[in-house]
CSV table of C-alpha atoms (C1' of nucleotides) in Angstrom, one decimal:
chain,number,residue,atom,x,y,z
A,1,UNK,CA,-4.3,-23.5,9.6
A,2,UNK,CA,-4.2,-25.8,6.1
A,3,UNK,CA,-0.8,-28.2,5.5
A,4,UNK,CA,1.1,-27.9,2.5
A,5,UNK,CA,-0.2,-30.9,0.4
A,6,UNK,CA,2.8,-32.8,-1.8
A,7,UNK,CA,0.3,-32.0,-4.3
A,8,UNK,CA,0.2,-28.2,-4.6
A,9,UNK,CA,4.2,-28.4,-3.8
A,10,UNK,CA,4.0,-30.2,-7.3
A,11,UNK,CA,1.6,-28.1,-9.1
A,12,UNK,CA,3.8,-25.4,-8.4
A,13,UNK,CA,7.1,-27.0,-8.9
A,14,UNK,CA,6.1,-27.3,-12.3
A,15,UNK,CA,4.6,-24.1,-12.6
A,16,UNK,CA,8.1,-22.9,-12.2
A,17,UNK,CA,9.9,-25.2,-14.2
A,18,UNK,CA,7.2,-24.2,-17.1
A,19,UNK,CA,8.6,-21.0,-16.9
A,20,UNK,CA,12.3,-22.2,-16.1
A,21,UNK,CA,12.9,-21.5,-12.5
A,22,UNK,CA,13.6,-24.0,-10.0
A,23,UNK,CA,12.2,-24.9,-6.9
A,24,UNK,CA,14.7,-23.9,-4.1
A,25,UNK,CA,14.3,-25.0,-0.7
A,26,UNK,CA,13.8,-21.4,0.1
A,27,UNK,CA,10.8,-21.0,-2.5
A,28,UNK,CA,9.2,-24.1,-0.8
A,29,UNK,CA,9.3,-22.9,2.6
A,30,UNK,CA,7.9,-19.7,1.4
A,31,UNK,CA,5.4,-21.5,-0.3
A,32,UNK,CA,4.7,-23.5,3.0
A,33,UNK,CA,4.5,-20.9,5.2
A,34,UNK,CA,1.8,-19.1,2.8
A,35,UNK,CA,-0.1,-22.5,2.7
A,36,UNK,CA,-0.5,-22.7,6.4
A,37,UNK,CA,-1.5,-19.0,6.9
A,38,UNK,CA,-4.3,-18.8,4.4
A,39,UNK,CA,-7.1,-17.6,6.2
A,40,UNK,CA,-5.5,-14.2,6.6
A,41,UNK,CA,-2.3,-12.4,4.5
A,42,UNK,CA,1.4,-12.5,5.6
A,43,UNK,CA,3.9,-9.7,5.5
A,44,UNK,CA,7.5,-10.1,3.7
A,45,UNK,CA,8.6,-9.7,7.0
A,46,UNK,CA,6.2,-12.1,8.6
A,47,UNK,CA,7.2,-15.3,6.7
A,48,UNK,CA,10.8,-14.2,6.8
A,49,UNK,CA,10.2,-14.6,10.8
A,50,UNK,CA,8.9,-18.2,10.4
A,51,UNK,CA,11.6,-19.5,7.8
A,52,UNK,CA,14.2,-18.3,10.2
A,53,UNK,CA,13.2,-20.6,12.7
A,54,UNK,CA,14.0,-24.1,11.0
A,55,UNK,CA,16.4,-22.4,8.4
A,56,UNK,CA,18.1,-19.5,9.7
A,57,UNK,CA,20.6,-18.6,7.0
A,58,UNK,CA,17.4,-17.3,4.7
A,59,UNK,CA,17.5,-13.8,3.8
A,60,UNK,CA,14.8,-11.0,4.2
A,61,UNK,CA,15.8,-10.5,0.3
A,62,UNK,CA,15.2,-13.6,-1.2
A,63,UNK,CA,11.6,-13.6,0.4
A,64,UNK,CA,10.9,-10.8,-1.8
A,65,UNK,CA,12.3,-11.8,-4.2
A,66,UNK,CA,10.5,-15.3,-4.1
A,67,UNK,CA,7.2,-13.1,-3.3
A,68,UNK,CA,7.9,-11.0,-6.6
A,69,UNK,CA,8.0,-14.3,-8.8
A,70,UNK,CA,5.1,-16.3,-7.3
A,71,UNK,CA,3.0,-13.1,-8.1
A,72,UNK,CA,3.6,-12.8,-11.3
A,73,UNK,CA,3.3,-16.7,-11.9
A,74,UNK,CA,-0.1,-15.9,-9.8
A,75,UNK,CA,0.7,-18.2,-7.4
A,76,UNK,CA,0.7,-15.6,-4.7
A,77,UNK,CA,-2.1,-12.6,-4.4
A,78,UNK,CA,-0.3,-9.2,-3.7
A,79,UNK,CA,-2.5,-7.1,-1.3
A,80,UNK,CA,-2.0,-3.4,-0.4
A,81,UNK,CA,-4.0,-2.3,2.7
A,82,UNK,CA,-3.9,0.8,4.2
A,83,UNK,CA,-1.5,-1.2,6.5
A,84,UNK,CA,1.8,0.0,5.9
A,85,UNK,CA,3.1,-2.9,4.4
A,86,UNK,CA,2.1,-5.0,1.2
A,87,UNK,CA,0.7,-8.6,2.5
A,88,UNK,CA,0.4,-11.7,0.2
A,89,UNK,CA,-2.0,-14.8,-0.1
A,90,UNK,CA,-2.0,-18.0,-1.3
A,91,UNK,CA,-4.3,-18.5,-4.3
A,92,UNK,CA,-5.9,-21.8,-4.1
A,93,UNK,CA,-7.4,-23.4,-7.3
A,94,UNK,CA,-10.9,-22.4,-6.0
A,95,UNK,CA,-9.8,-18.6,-5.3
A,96,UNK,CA,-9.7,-17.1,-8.8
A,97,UNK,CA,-12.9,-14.9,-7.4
A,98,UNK,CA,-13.0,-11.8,-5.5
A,99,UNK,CA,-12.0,-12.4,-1.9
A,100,UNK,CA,-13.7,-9.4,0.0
A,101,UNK,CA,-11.7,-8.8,3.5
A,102,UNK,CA,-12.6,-6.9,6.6
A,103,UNK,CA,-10.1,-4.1,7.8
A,104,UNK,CA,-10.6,-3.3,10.8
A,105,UNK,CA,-9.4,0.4,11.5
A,106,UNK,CA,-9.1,-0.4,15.4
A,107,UNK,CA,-6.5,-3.1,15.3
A,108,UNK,CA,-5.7,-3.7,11.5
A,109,UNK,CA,-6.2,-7.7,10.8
A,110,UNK,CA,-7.3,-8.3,8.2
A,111,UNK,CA,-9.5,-11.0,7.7
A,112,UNK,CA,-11.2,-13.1,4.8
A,113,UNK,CA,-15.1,-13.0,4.2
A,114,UNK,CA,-17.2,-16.0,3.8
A,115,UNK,CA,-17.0,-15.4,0.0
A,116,UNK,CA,-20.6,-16.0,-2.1
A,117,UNK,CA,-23.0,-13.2,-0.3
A,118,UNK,CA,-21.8,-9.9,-2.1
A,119,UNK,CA,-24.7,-7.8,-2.2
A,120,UNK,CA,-26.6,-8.1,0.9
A,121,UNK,CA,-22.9,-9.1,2.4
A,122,UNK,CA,-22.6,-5.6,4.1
A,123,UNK,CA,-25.3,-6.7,6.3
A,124,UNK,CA,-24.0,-10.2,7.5
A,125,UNK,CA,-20.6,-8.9,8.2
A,126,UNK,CA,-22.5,-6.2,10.2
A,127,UNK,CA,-24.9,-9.0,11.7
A,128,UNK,CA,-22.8,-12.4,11.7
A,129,UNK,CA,-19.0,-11.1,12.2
A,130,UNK,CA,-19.8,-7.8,14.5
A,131,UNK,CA,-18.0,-5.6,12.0
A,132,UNK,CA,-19.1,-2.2,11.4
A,133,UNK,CA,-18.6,-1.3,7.8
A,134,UNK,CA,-17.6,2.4,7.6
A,135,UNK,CA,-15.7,2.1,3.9
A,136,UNK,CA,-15.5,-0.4,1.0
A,137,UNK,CA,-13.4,-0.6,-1.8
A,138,UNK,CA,-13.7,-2.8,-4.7
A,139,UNK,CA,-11.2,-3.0,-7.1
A,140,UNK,CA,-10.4,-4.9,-10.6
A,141,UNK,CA,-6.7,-5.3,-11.5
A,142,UNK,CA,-6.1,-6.4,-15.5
A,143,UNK,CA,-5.0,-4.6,-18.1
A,144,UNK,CA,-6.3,-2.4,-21.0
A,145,UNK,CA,-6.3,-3.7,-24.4
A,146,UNK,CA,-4.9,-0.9,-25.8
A,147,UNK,CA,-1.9,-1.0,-22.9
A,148,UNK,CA,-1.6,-4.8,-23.5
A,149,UNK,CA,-0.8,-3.6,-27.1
A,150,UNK,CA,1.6,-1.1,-26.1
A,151,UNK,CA,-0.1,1.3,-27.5
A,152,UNK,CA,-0.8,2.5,-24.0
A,153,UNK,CA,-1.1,6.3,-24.0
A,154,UNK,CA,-2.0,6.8,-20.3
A,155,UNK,CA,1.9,6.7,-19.3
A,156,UNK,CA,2.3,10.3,-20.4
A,157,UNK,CA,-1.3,11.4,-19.1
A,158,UNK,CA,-0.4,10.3,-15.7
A,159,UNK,CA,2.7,13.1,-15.3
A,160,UNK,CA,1.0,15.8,-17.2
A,161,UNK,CA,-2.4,18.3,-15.9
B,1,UNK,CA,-11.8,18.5,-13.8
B,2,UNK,CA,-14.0,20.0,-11.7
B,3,UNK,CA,-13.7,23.1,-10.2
B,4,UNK,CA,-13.9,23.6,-6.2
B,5,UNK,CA,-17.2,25.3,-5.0
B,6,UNK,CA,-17.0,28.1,-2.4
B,7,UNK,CA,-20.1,25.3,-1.1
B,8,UNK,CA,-17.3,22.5,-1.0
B,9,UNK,CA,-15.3,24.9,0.8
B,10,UNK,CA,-17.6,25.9,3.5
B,11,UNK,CA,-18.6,22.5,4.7
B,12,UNK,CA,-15.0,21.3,4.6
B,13,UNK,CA,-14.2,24.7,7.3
B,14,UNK,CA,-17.4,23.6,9.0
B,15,UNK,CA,-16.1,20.5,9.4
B,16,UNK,CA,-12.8,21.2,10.8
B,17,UNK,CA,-14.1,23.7,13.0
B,18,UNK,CA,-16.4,21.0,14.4
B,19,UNK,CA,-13.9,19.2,15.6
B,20,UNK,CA,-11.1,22.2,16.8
B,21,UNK,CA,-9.1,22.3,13.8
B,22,UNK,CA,-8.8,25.6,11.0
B,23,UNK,CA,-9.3,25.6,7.5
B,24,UNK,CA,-5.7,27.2,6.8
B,25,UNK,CA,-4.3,28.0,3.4
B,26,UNK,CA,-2.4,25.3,2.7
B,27,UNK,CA,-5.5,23.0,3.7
B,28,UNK,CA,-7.5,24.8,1.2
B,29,UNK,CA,-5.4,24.8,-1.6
B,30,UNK,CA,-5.1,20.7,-0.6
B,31,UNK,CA,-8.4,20.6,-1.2
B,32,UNK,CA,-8.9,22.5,-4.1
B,33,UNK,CA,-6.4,19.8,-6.0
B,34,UNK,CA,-8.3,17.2,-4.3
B,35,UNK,CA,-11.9,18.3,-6.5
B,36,UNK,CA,-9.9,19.0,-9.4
B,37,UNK,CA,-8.5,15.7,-9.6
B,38,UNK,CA,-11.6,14.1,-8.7
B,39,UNK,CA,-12.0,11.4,-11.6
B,40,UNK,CA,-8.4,9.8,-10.5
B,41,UNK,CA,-6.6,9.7,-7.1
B,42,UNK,CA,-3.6,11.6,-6.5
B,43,UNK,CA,-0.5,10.9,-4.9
B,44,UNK,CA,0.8,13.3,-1.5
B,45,UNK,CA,3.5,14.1,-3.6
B,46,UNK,CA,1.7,15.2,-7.3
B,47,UNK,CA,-0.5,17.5,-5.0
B,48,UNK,CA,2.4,18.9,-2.8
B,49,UNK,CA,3.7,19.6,-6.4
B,50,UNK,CA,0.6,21.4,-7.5
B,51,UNK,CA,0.3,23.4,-4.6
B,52,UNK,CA,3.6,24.3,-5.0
B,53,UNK,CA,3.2,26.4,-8.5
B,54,UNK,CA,1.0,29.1,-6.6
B,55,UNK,CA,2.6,28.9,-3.3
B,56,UNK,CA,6.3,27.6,-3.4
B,57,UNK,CA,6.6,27.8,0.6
B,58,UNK,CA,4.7,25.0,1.4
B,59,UNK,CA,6.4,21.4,2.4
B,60,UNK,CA,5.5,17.8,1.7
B,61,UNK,CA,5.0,16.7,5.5
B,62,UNK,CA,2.0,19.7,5.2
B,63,UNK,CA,0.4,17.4,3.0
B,64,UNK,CA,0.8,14.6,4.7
B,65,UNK,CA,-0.3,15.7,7.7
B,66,UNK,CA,-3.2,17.6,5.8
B,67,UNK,CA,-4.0,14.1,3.9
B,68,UNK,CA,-4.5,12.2,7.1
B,69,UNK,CA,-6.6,14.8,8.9
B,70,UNK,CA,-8.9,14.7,5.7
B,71,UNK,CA,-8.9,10.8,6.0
B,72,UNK,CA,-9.6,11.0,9.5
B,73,UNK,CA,-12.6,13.7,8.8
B,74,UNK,CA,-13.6,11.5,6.2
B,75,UNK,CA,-13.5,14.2,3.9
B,76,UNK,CA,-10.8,12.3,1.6
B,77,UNK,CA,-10.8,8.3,0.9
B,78,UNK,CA,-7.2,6.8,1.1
B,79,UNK,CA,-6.5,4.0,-1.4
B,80,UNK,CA,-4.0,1.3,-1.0
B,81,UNK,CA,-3.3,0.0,-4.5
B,82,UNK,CA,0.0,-2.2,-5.0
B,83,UNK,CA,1.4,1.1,-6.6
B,84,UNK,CA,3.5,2.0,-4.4
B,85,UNK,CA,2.7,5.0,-2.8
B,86,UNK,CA,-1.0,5.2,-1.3
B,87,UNK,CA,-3.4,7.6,-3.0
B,88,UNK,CA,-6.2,10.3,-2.0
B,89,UNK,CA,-9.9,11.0,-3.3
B,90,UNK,CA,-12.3,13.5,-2.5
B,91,UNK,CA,-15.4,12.1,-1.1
B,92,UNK,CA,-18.4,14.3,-2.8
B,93,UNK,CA,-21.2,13.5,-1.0
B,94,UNK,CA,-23.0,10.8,-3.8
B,95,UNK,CA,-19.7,9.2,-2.9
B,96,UNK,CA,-20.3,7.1,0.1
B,97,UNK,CA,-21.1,4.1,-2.2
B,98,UNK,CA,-18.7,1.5,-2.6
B,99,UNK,CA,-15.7,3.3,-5.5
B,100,UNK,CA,-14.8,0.5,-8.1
B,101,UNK,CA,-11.3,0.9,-10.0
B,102,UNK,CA,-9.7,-0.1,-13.2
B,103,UNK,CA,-6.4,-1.0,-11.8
B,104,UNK,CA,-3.9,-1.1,-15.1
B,105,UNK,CA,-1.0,-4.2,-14.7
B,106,UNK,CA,0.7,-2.4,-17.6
B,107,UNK,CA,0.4,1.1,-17.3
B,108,UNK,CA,-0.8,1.5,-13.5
B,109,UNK,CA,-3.5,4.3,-14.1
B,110,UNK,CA,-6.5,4.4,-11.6
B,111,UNK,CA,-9.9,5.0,-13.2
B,112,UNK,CA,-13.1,5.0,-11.3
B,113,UNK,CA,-15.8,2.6,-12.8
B,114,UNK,CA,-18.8,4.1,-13.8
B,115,UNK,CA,-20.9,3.1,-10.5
B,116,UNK,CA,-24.5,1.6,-10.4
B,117,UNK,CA,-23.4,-1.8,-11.9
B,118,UNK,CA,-22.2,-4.5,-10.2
B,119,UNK,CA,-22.8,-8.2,-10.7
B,120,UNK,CA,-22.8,-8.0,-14.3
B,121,UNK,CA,-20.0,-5.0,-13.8
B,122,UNK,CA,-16.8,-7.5,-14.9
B,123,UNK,CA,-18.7,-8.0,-18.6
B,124,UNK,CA,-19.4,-4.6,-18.2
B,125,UNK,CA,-16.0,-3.7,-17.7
B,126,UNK,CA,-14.8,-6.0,-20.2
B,127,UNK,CA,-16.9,-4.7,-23.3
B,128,UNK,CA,-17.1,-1.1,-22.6
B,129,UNK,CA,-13.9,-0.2,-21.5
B,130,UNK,CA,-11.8,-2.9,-22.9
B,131,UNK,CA,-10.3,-3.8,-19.9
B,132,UNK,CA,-9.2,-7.5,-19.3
B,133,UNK,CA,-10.2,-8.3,-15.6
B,134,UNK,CA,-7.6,-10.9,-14.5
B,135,UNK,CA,-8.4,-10.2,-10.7
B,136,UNK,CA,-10.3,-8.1,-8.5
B,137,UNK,CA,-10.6,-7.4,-4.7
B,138,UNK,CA,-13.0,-6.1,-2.3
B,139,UNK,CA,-12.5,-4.6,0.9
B,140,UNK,CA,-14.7,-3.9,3.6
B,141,UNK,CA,-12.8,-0.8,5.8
B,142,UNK,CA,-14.6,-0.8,9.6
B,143,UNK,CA,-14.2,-2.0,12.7
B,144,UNK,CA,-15.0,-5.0,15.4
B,145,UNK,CA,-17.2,-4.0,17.5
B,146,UNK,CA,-14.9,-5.4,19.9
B,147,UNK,CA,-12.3,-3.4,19.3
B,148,UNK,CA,-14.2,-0.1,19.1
B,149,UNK,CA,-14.5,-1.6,23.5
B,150,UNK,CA,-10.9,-1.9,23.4
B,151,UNK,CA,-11.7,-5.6,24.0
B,152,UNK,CA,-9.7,-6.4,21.0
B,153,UNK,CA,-7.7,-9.5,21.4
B,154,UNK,CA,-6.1,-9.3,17.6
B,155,UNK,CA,-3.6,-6.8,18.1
B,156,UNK,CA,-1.6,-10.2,20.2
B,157,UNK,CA,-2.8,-12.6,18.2
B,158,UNK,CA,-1.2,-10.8,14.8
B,159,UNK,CA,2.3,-11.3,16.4
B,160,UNK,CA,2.1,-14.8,17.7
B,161,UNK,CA,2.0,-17.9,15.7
C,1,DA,C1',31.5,-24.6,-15.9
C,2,DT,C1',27.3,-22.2,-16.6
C,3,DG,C1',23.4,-20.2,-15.2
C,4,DG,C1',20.1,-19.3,-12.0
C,5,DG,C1',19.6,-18.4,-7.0
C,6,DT,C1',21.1,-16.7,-2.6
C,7,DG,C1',22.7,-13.7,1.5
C,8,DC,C1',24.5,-9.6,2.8
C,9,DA,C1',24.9,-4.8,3.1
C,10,DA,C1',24.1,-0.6,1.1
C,11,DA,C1',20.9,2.2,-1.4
C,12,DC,C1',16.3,4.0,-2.2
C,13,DT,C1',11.7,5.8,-1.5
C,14,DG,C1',7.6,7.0,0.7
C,15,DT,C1',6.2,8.6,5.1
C,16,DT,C1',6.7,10.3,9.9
C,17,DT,C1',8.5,13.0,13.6
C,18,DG,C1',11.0,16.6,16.6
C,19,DC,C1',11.5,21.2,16.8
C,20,DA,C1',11.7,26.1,16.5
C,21,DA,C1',9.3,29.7,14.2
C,22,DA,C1',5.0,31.6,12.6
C,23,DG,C1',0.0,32.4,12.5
C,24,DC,C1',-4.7,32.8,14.3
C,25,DA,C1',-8.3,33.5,17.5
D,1,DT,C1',-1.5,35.0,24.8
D,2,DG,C1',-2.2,30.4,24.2
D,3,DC,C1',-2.6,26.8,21.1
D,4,DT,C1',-2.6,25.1,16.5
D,5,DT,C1',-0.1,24.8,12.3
D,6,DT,C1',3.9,25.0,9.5
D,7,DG,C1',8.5,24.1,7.1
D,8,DC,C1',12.7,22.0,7.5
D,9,DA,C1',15.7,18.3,8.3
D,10,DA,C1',16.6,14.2,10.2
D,11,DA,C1',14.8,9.7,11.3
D,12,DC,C1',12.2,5.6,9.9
D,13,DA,C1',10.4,1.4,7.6
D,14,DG,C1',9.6,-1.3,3.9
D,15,DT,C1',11.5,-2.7,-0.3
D,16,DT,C1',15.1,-3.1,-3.9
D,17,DT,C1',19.6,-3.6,-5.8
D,18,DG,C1',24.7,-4.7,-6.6
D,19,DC,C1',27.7,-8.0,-5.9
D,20,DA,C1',30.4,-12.0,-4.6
D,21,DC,C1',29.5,-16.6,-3.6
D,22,DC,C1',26.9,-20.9,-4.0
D,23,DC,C1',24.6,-24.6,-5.9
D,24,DA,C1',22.6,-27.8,-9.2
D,25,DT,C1',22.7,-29.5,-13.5
DNA sequence: ATGGGTGCAAACTGTTTGCAAAGCA
DNA sequence: TGCTTTGCAAACAGTTTGCACCCAT
């Protein structure tokens, strides 16, 4: 459990204002609430629940909507688990590399890994965190060049076959 | 595209009989899509529209319900990528290595990455497929041992707070 | 007063479930 | 026959959208 520092409020306050959008009380408590819970990943719903409780009028909406934005300004990570709904993370200046996460089929947390072991890390989750690996995924998101261009022909390909 | 082997076919009925279940039509013809579409993932509702050029009766909970007995049987991998709806893969056998996917921003295609690599896979990534990584995410799917005993304290833990 | 931002309720979309009928062993 | 599996339609749950109002500049 971290505190919101007046110093990533700013760093984000003018990350929005770069890209003209203001800092609302709600995108701050949002912000806040993804602060504090960043050793694990929040539902929509979740941080909707803990808004309500000091500002009651908020709307499930507007936490999407506020979810939406601080993805794409990549101040937010957008997880889907096999989990039913999507959850989100706050990216801390250090996080730019791959967080790994352990999924546990049983009760579905979803929690971060020490980061830095990768390829023997199978083997300390196993040993150090009691976690029996059955399944890993690793994914890159980015883009093609060629999509980035718009010249992007895999649109079509994906309905056709 | 690669064709379903009447090999494939015979271990998948083995393994449902294993454990009480039958390989029935529309479980077959599941499959079959499944292998064909082996270099992507599919969607429940592309295959339930395959399957349904050859055999027009069958309905989309079918699937479903066909899709998570597979998953369940490990004979299928289920993918959560922020695209909306969650997508399938055949496991082959080779295939119980860790999968690695271009995920496009722009376009939203799913393309398996070539295996084998890994550390150096990003510049890999980068110069031979032209694909900008801008984020990536691993994911460890298991379980605590703990919760295998039903000793699992997180399912009340993930509520409070 | 102008534009973005918000709350609400309704709409949407992917997935699940209850049930009666059908299919196998 | 007994027990699984199926198709259908209705129910659900998470997310998105339209719109009138609100707020800050």
């Amino acid at each position: 459990m971290m505190e919101l520092s007046s110093d990533q409020l700013n760093q984000v306050a003018h990350k929005l204002q770069l890209h003209g959008y203001k800092l609302t009380k709600q995108r701050a408590m949002t912000l806040e609430v993804l602060v504090e819970e960043d050793t694990g990943y929040v539902t929509a719903e979740e941080i909707f629940m803990k808004i309500k409780r000091n500002y009651s009028s908020i709307g499930l909406a507007t936490v999407y909507r506020t979810l939406d934005l601080f993805s794409e300004l990549r101040i937010v990570r957008k997880f889907a688990f096999n989990d039913k709904s999507t959850r989100f993370g706050f990216r801390g200046e250090e996080s730019e590399h791959s967080p790994s996460h352990l999924i546990c089929k049983d009760c579905g947390s979803v929690e971060k890994v020490n980061e830095a072991w990768l390829s023997e890390l199978e083997r300390h989750v196993s040993r150090e965190l009691g976690f029996q690996v059955l399944d890993q995924q690793l994914d890159f998101i980015g883009t093609y060049a060629t999509c980035h261009e718009k010249k992007c022909k895999r649109w079509e390909e994906r309905i056709g076959g």
